[in-house]
Coordinates of C-alpha atoms in Angstrom, one line a residue:
Chain A
X1 CA 172.8 -28.9 173.8
X2 CA 171.9 -29.5 177.6
X3 CA 168.8 -27.8 179.6
X4 CA 168.2 -27.7 183.3
X5 CA 165.6 -26.6 185.3
X6 CA 166.7 -25.9 189.1
X7 CA 163.3 -26.0 191.2
X8 CA 162.5 -25.7 195.1
X9 CA 162.7 -29.8 195.0
X10 CA 165.6 -30.7 193.0
X11 CA 166.9 -30.3 189.2
X12 CA 165.6 -31.8 186.4
X13 CA 167.5 -32.4 183.0
X14 CA 166.3 -32.4 179.2
X15 CA 168.9 -33.2 176.5
X16 CA 166.2 -33.1 173.3
X17 CA 165.1 -36.4 174.1
X18 CA 165.1 -37.5 177.9
X19 CA 164.2 -35.9 180.8
X20 CA 166.1 -37.0 184.3
X21 CA 166.3 -35.7 187.7
X22 CA 169.0 -34.6 189.6
X23 CA 169.5 -33.4 193.5
X24 CA 171.4 -30.0 193.8
X25 CA 174.3 -32.4 194.9
X26 CA 174.3 -34.0 191.6
X27 CA 174.7 -30.9 189.6
X28 CA 178.6 -31.3 190.2
X29 CA 178.7 -33.9 187.3
X30 CA 177.2 -31.6 184.6
X31 CA 180.3 -28.9 185.9
X32 CA 182.0 -29.1 182.3
X33 CA 178.9 -29.4 180.4
X34 CA 177.6 -26.9 178.2
X35 CA 174.3 -26.4 179.8
X36 CA 171.5 -23.7 179.6
X37 CA 169.8 -23.5 182.9
X38 CA 166.8 -21.5 184.9
X39 CA 167.2 -21.6 188.8
X40 CA 164.9 -20.4 191.5
X41 CA 166.5 -22.3 194.3
X42 CA 169.1 -20.3 196.4
X43 CA 170.7 -22.8 197.6
X44 CA 171.7 -24.1 194.2
X45 CA 173.1 -20.7 193.1
X46 CA 176.4 -20.9 195.3
X47 CA 176.9 -24.2 193.4
X48 CA 176.3 -23.0 190.0
X49 CA 177.9 -19.9 190.1
X50 CA 181.5 -21.4 189.3
X51 CA 180.4 -23.7 186.4
X52 CA 182.3 -21.5 183.7
X53 CA 180.3 -23.4 180.9
X54 CA 176.6 -23.1 182.6
X55 CA 174.4 -20.0 180.9
X56 CA 171.6 -18.7 182.8
X57 CA 168.5 -18.1 180.5
X58 CA 166.3 -15.6 182.7
X59 CA 167.9 -12.4 181.7
X60 CA 167.3 -13.3 178.0
X61 CA 163.4 -13.8 178.3
X62 CA 161.5 -11.6 177.0
X63 CA 157.8 -10.9 179.0
X64 CA 156.0 -7.7 179.5
X65 CA 154.7 -7.7 182.8
X66 CA 154.2 -5.4 186.2
X67 CA 154.3 -8.3 188.5
X68 CA 157.2 -7.7 190.8
X69 CA 159.8 -10.5 191.3
X70 CA 158.2 -13.0 189.2
X71 CA 159.8 -16.3 189.5
X72 CA 162.5 -16.7 186.6
X73 CA 161.0 -20.4 185.8
X74 CA 157.4 -18.3 185.5
X75 CA 158.8 -15.6 183.1
X76 CA 160.8 -17.9 180.7
X77 CA 157.4 -20.1 180.8
X78 CA 154.9 -17.4 180.1
X79 CA 157.1 -16.0 177.1
X80 CA 156.4 -19.0 175.5
X81 CA 152.5 -18.1 175.2
X82 CA 150.5 -15.3 173.9
X83 CA 146.9 -16.0 175.5
X84 CA 145.5 -18.1 178.2
X85 CA 146.2 -19.4 181.8
X86 CA 149.2 -21.0 182.3
X87 CA 149.6 -23.7 185.3
X88 CA 153.1 -24.8 186.4
X89 CA 151.7 -27.8 189.1
X90 CA 155.2 -28.7 191.3
X91 CA 156.2 -28.1 194.7
X92 CA 154.0 -24.9 194.4
X93 CA 151.3 -24.5 191.7
X94 CA 151.8 -21.3 190.1
X95 CA 149.1 -20.1 187.4
X96 CA 149.5 -17.2 185.0
X97 CA 147.6 -14.9 183.0
X98 CA 148.7 -14.1 179.3
X99 CA 146.8 -12.0 176.9
X100 CA 147.8 -10.6 173.8
X101 CA 151.5 -11.3 174.5
X102 CA 151.4 -9.4 177.8
X103 CA 151.6 -11.0 181.4
X104 CA 148.6 -9.6 183.5
X105 CA 149.6 -10.9 186.6
X106 CA 149.3 -14.2 188.6
X107 CA 149.2 -16.6 191.8
X108 CA 150.6 -19.2 193.7
X109 CA 148.9 -22.2 195.1
X110 CA 150.5 -24.7 197.4
X111 CA 151.5 -28.0 195.7
X112 CA 149.5 -31.1 196.2
X113 CA 152.0 -32.5 198.7
X114 CA 152.1 -29.2 200.4
X115 CA 148.2 -28.9 200.7
X116 CA 148.4 -32.8 201.9
X117 CA 150.9 -31.5 204.8
X118 CA 148.5 -28.5 205.8
X119 CA 145.7 -30.9 206.4
X120 CA 147.7 -33.1 208.4
X121 CA 149.4 -30.3 210.4
X122 CA 145.5 -29.0 211.6
X123 CA 144.7 -32.3 213.1
X124 CA 145.2 -36.1 212.8
X125 CA 141.8 -36.8 211.7
X126 CA 142.8 -34.9 208.6
X127 CA 145.9 -37.3 207.5
X128 CA 144.1 -39.0 204.9
X129 CA 144.8 -39.7 201.2
X130 CA 143.2 -37.3 199.3
X131 CA 140.5 -38.8 197.1
X132 CA 139.7 -36.7 193.8
X133 CA 136.4 -36.3 192.7
X134 CA 134.9 -35.5 189.2
X135 CA 134.0 -31.3 188.7
X136 CA 130.6 -30.8 190.3
X137 CA 130.6 -34.0 192.6
X138 CA 130.3 -32.9 196.4
X139 CA 132.3 -34.8 198.7
X140 CA 130.6 -37.5 201.2
X141 CA 133.3 -38.5 203.6
X142 CA 136.6 -37.1 204.6
X143 CA 139.0 -38.4 202.2
X144 CA 136.7 -36.6 199.2
X145 CA 136.3 -33.9 201.4
X146 CA 140.0 -33.1 201.3
X147 CA 140.4 -33.9 197.6
X148 CA 137.7 -31.4 196.9
X149 CA 139.5 -29.2 199.2
X150 CA 142.9 -29.6 197.5
X151 CA 141.7 -29.3 193.9
X152 CA 138.4 -27.9 193.0
X153 CA 138.9 -24.3 194.5
X154 CA 141.7 -23.8 192.4
X155 CA 140.0 -25.6 189.3
X156 CA 136.9 -23.1 189.7
X157 CA 139.4 -20.2 189.6
X158 CA 141.1 -21.4 186.9
X159 CA 138.3 -22.1 184.7
X160 CA 136.7 -18.8 185.9
X161 CA 139.2 -16.9 183.8
X162 CA 137.6 -18.2 180.4
X163 CA 140.7 -18.7 178.3
X164 CA 142.8 -21.8 177.1
X165 CA 144.5 -23.5 179.8
X166 CA 148.0 -24.6 179.5
X167 CA 149.3 -27.3 182.0
X168 CA 153.2 -28.2 182.5
X169 CA 154.9 -29.7 186.0
X170 CA 154.6 -33.2 187.9
X171 CA 151.5 -32.9 189.0
X172 CA 150.2 -31.4 185.9
X173 CA 148.2 -34.4 184.8
X174 CA 146.0 -34.5 187.9
X175 CA 144.7 -31.0 187.0
X176 CA 144.3 -31.8 183.3
X177 CA 142.3 -34.8 184.3
X178 CA 139.4 -31.9 185.5
X179 CA 140.1 -29.5 183.1
X180 CA 138.7 -30.9 179.3
X181 CA 139.9 -28.0 177.2
X182 CA 143.5 -28.0 178.9
X183 CA 146.3 -28.8 177.2
X184 CA 149.0 -30.3 179.2
X185 CA 152.6 -31.0 177.8
X186 CA 155.3 -32.0 180.6
X187 CA 158.3 -30.3 178.4
X188 CA 156.7 -26.9 178.2
X189 CA 159.3 -24.9 180.1
X190 CA 161.9 -26.7 178.4
X191 CA 160.5 -25.7 175.3
X192 CA 160.3 -22.7 176.0
X193 CA 163.9 -22.6 177.3
X194 CA 164.9 -24.1 173.9
X195 CA 163.2 -21.3 172.2
X196 CA 165.2 -18.3 173.9
X197 CA 168.2 -20.4 173.6
X198 CA 167.9 -20.7 170.0
X199 CA 166.6 -17.1 169.0
X200 CA 169.7 -15.6 171.2
X201 CA 172.0 -18.0 170.1
X202 CA 173.1 -19.0 173.8
X203 CA 174.5 -22.3 173.9
Chain B
X1 CA 123.2 -22.6 230.5
X2 CA 126.7 -22.8 229.7
X3 CA 127.7 -24.0 226.1
X4 CA 131.2 -25.2 224.9
X5 CA 132.9 -25.5 221.3
X6 CA 135.8 -27.9 221.7
X7 CA 138.0 -27.5 218.4
X8 CA 141.0 -28.5 216.9
X9 CA 143.0 -25.7 218.9
X10 CA 141.4 -25.1 221.9
X11 CA 137.5 -24.3 223.5
X12 CA 135.3 -21.9 223.8
X13 CA 132.5 -21.1 226.0
X14 CA 129.3 -19.0 225.7
X15 CA 127.2 -17.9 228.6
X16 CA 124.6 -16.2 226.8
X17 CA 126.5 -12.9 226.5
X18 CA 130.1 -13.7 226.4
X19 CA 132.5 -15.8 224.3
X20 CA 135.7 -16.7 225.8
X21 CA 138.0 -19.2 225.1
X22 CA 140.4 -21.9 227.3
X23 CA 142.8 -24.2 226.6
X24 CA 141.9 -27.7 227.2
X25 CA 143.6 -28.0 230.6
X26 CA 141.4 -25.4 231.3
X27 CA 138.4 -27.3 231.1
X28 CA 139.0 -28.5 234.4
X29 CA 137.6 -25.4 236.0
X30 CA 134.2 -26.0 234.8
X31 CA 134.3 -29.5 235.8
X32 CA 131.1 -29.3 238.1
X33 CA 129.4 -26.8 236.1
X34 CA 126.6 -27.7 234.1
X35 CA 128.0 -27.8 230.5
X36 CA 126.3 -28.6 227.1
X37 CA 129.0 -29.2 224.5
X38 CA 130.5 -30.3 221.3
X39 CA 134.1 -31.7 220.5
X40 CA 135.8 -32.7 217.7
X41 CA 138.9 -33.0 219.6
X42 CA 140.6 -36.4 220.3
X43 CA 142.5 -35.5 223.4
X44 CA 139.7 -33.4 225.0
X45 CA 137.8 -36.6 225.0
X46 CA 140.0 -38.3 227.8
X47 CA 139.5 -35.0 229.8
X48 CA 135.8 -34.5 229.8
X49 CA 134.5 -38.0 229.8
X50 CA 134.3 -38.0 233.7
X51 CA 132.4 -34.7 233.7
X52 CA 129.0 -36.0 234.9
X53 CA 127.3 -32.7 234.4
X54 CA 128.7 -32.4 230.9
X55 CA 126.1 -32.9 228.1
X56 CA 127.3 -34.1 224.6
X57 CA 124.5 -32.2 222.1
X58 CA 126.1 -33.9 218.8
X59 CA 123.9 -37.3 219.6
X60 CA 120.8 -35.1 219.8
X61 CA 121.4 -33.0 216.1
X62 CA 119.3 -34.2 213.4
X63 CA 120.5 -34.2 210.1
X64 CA 119.6 -36.0 206.9
X65 CA 123.2 -36.6 205.1
X66 CA 124.7 -39.2 203.4
X67 CA 128.1 -37.7 204.4
X68 CA 130.2 -40.3 206.5
X69 CA 132.0 -39.5 209.8
X70 CA 130.8 -35.5 209.4
X71 CA 132.3 -33.5 212.4
X72 CA 130.0 -33.1 214.8
X73 CA 130.5 -29.7 215.2
X74 CA 129.7 -29.6 211.1
X75 CA 126.7 -31.6 211.9
X76 CA 125.3 -29.3 214.8
X77 CA 126.0 -26.2 213.0
X78 CA 124.5 -27.3 209.6
X79 CA 121.3 -28.6 211.2
X80 CA 120.5 -24.8 211.9
X81 CA 120.1 -24.1 208.4
X82 CA 117.4 -25.1 205.7
X83 CA 119.4 -24.3 202.6
X84 CA 122.8 -22.4 201.7
X85 CA 126.7 -22.7 201.5
X86 CA 127.6 -22.9 205.7
X87 CA 131.3 -22.1 206.4
X88 CA 133.1 -22.5 209.3
X89 CA 136.4 -20.9 209.3
X90 CA 138.6 -22.0 212.1
X91 CA 142.0 -23.8 212.0
X92 CA 140.2 -25.8 208.9
X93 CA 137.6 -24.0 206.7
X94 CA 134.6 -26.5 206.7
X95 CA 132.0 -25.5 203.7
X96 CA 128.9 -27.6 203.7
X97 CA 125.6 -27.3 201.0
X98 CA 122.4 -27.3 202.7
X99 CA 119.2 -27.8 200.4
X100 CA 115.9 -27.8 201.5
X101 CA 116.7 -28.9 204.8
X102 CA 119.1 -31.9 203.6
X103 CA 123.1 -31.8 203.8
X104 CA 124.0 -32.7 200.4
X105 CA 127.6 -32.8 201.4
X106 CA 130.9 -30.8 201.8
X107 CA 134.6 -30.1 201.9
X108 CA 137.6 -28.8 204.1
X109 CA 140.0 -26.6 203.3
X110 CA 143.0 -25.7 205.3
X111 CA 142.3 -22.7 207.5
X112 CA 144.3 -19.2 206.5
X113 CA 147.3 -20.1 209.4
X114 CA 147.8 -23.6 207.6
X115 CA 147.8 -22.3 204.2
X116 CA 150.8 -20.0 205.4
X117 CA 152.6 -22.9 206.5
X118 CA 152.2 -24.7 203.8
X119 CA 153.5 -21.9 201.2
X120 CA 156.7 -21.6 204.0
X121 CA 157.2 -25.4 203.8
X122 CA 157.7 -25.0 199.9
X123 CA 160.3 -22.4 199.9
X124 CA 161.7 -19.4 202.1
X125 CA 160.8 -17.4 199.3
X126 CA 157.0 -17.9 199.9
X127 CA 157.7 -17.2 203.6
X128 CA 155.3 -13.9 203.1
X129 CA 152.2 -11.9 205.4
X130 CA 149.6 -12.7 202.5
X131 CA 147.9 -9.7 201.0
X132 CA 144.3 -10.4 200.3
X133 CA 142.9 -8.4 197.3
X134 CA 139.8 -7.5 196.2
X135 CA 137.9 -10.2 193.8
X136 CA 139.2 -9.7 190.0
X137 CA 142.1 -8.1 190.8
X138 CA 145.0 -10.1 190.1
X139 CA 148.3 -10.4 192.0
X140 CA 151.4 -8.5 191.2
X141 CA 153.8 -9.4 193.7
X142 CA 154.6 -12.7 195.7
X143 CA 152.5 -11.2 199.1
X144 CA 149.5 -10.5 196.9
X145 CA 150.0 -14.0 194.6
X146 CA 150.3 -15.9 198.2
X147 CA 147.0 -13.5 199.5
X148 CA 145.1 -14.4 196.3
X149 CA 146.4 -18.1 196.4
X150 CA 145.1 -18.9 200.0
X151 CA 141.4 -16.9 199.4
X152 CA 140.4 -16.5 195.9
X153 CA 140.2 -20.0 194.6
X154 CA 138.0 -20.7 197.8
X155 CA 135.8 -17.7 197.4
X156 CA 135.3 -19.1 193.6
X157 CA 134.0 -22.4 194.6
X158 CA 131.6 -20.8 197.4
X159 CA 130.0 -18.2 195.0
X160 CA 129.7 -21.2 192.4
X161 CA 126.9 -22.9 194.5
X162 CA 124.7 -19.8 193.7
X163 CA 123.2 -19.9 197.3
X164 CA 122.8 -17.6 200.1
X165 CA 126.4 -17.9 202.3
X166 CA 126.4 -17.9 205.9
X167 CA 129.9 -17.5 207.6
X168 CA 130.9 -18.2 211.0
X169 CA 134.4 -18.9 212.8
X170 CA 137.6 -17.0 213.8
X171 CA 138.5 -16.2 210.1
X172 CA 135.1 -15.8 209.1
X173 CA 135.3 -12.3 208.9
X174 CA 137.8 -11.8 205.9
X175 CA 136.4 -14.3 204.1
X176 CA 132.9 -11.9 204.7
X177 CA 134.8 -9.3 203.4
X178 CA 134.9 -10.8 200.1
X179 CA 131.5 -12.1 199.7
X180 CA 129.7 -9.2 199.4
X181 CA 126.0 -11.1 199.9
X182 CA 127.3 -13.4 202.9
X183 CA 126.0 -13.2 206.3
X184 CA 128.7 -13.4 209.1
X185 CA 128.0 -14.3 212.6
X186 CA 130.6 -15.3 214.7
X187 CA 127.5 -17.3 217.2
X188 CA 126.3 -19.3 214.6
X189 CA 127.4 -22.8 216.2
X190 CA 126.3 -21.7 219.7
X191 CA 122.7 -20.6 218.2
X192 CA 122.7 -23.9 216.5
X193 CA 123.5 -25.5 219.9
X194 CA 121.3 -23.7 222.0
X195 CA 118.6 -24.4 219.9
X196 CA 119.1 -28.0 220.2
X197 CA 119.6 -27.9 223.8
X198 CA 116.1 -26.2 224.0
X199 CA 114.2 -28.5 221.9
X200 CA 115.7 -31.3 223.5
X201 CA 115.6 -30.0 226.9
X202 CA 119.1 -31.1 227.6
X203 CA 120.3 -28.6 230.3

């Protein structure tokens, strides 16, 4: 079974052992393979809609939620957890709150690269590589002031929910580093996908 | 006495009664007036360096701080306060911590417009007008999820300092709305400038 997670900036595949990346154009190579996928990328829809053996997992995910328009990747990911703050740190950082098996809501924060661009769009003086500080240490120069601005407010909010924190996604390790009791697993989304595929016998 | 605050996105003047904006090109009109100013804009340096009657206030501000490269506007603004969290919400949002007359440090967060751009740079699906929610209300659609992502983490950090909060700057009113005990005054920087000008008899 091949799993595929198509995000804003490309696709990731998982074959049960390895994870690898492909561009949207690279999806063509897998046209005749049996692939179970989630996709939030509008441009990718046009490419994969004719791949006869590809199965969209999203409609099979079950999640009790009042959130309108929840991204299908968030829906699948959250359905894997009963309780906690679920963080997916990719090109955007999504934060979702699960309680007793119900999705209470969530929010979207720009990813670390997008935040960096936000600073440079304001002034050349803010075009610095952010220096991330340990919690409670306040910044004392511009690189630290940007590093603090990118991460500390987000970490403050995540902690304020007083729940176990589960982190995944490409920038997840940076967040994990500053959240002592959080659990990080880069495979959470694929594990969630696999669990649905097996339960619903999709592939 | 005319005061002028030159920021990243233009200049603001204050004559003791009114505040008005000028573009950098518009500064030329005031060439022969006596103006006391602060300036963080590199392009503006070249324009005003030949204005003989203009006086830079920044070197006269006194602030005990270990922060390297603190913007001159932040230095002047912070020198006006003895204790508290000082927030200047403009094209960037600066947050500075004052304690017993000492500047402990601070950080920089993108302004609300720059944050909006950060979201749209990630995906068209995130190009929504942010809807700001009251504290503790979690988002239930994309516009709310972006509004929450822009403001709630920042508000969480500001509150976590457990200090009186003083807010100024163009977007300050939005922040003030969600920080019940904060004080907002759009003139804080000009008041700080005036205080230095009078104490040091600069204009």
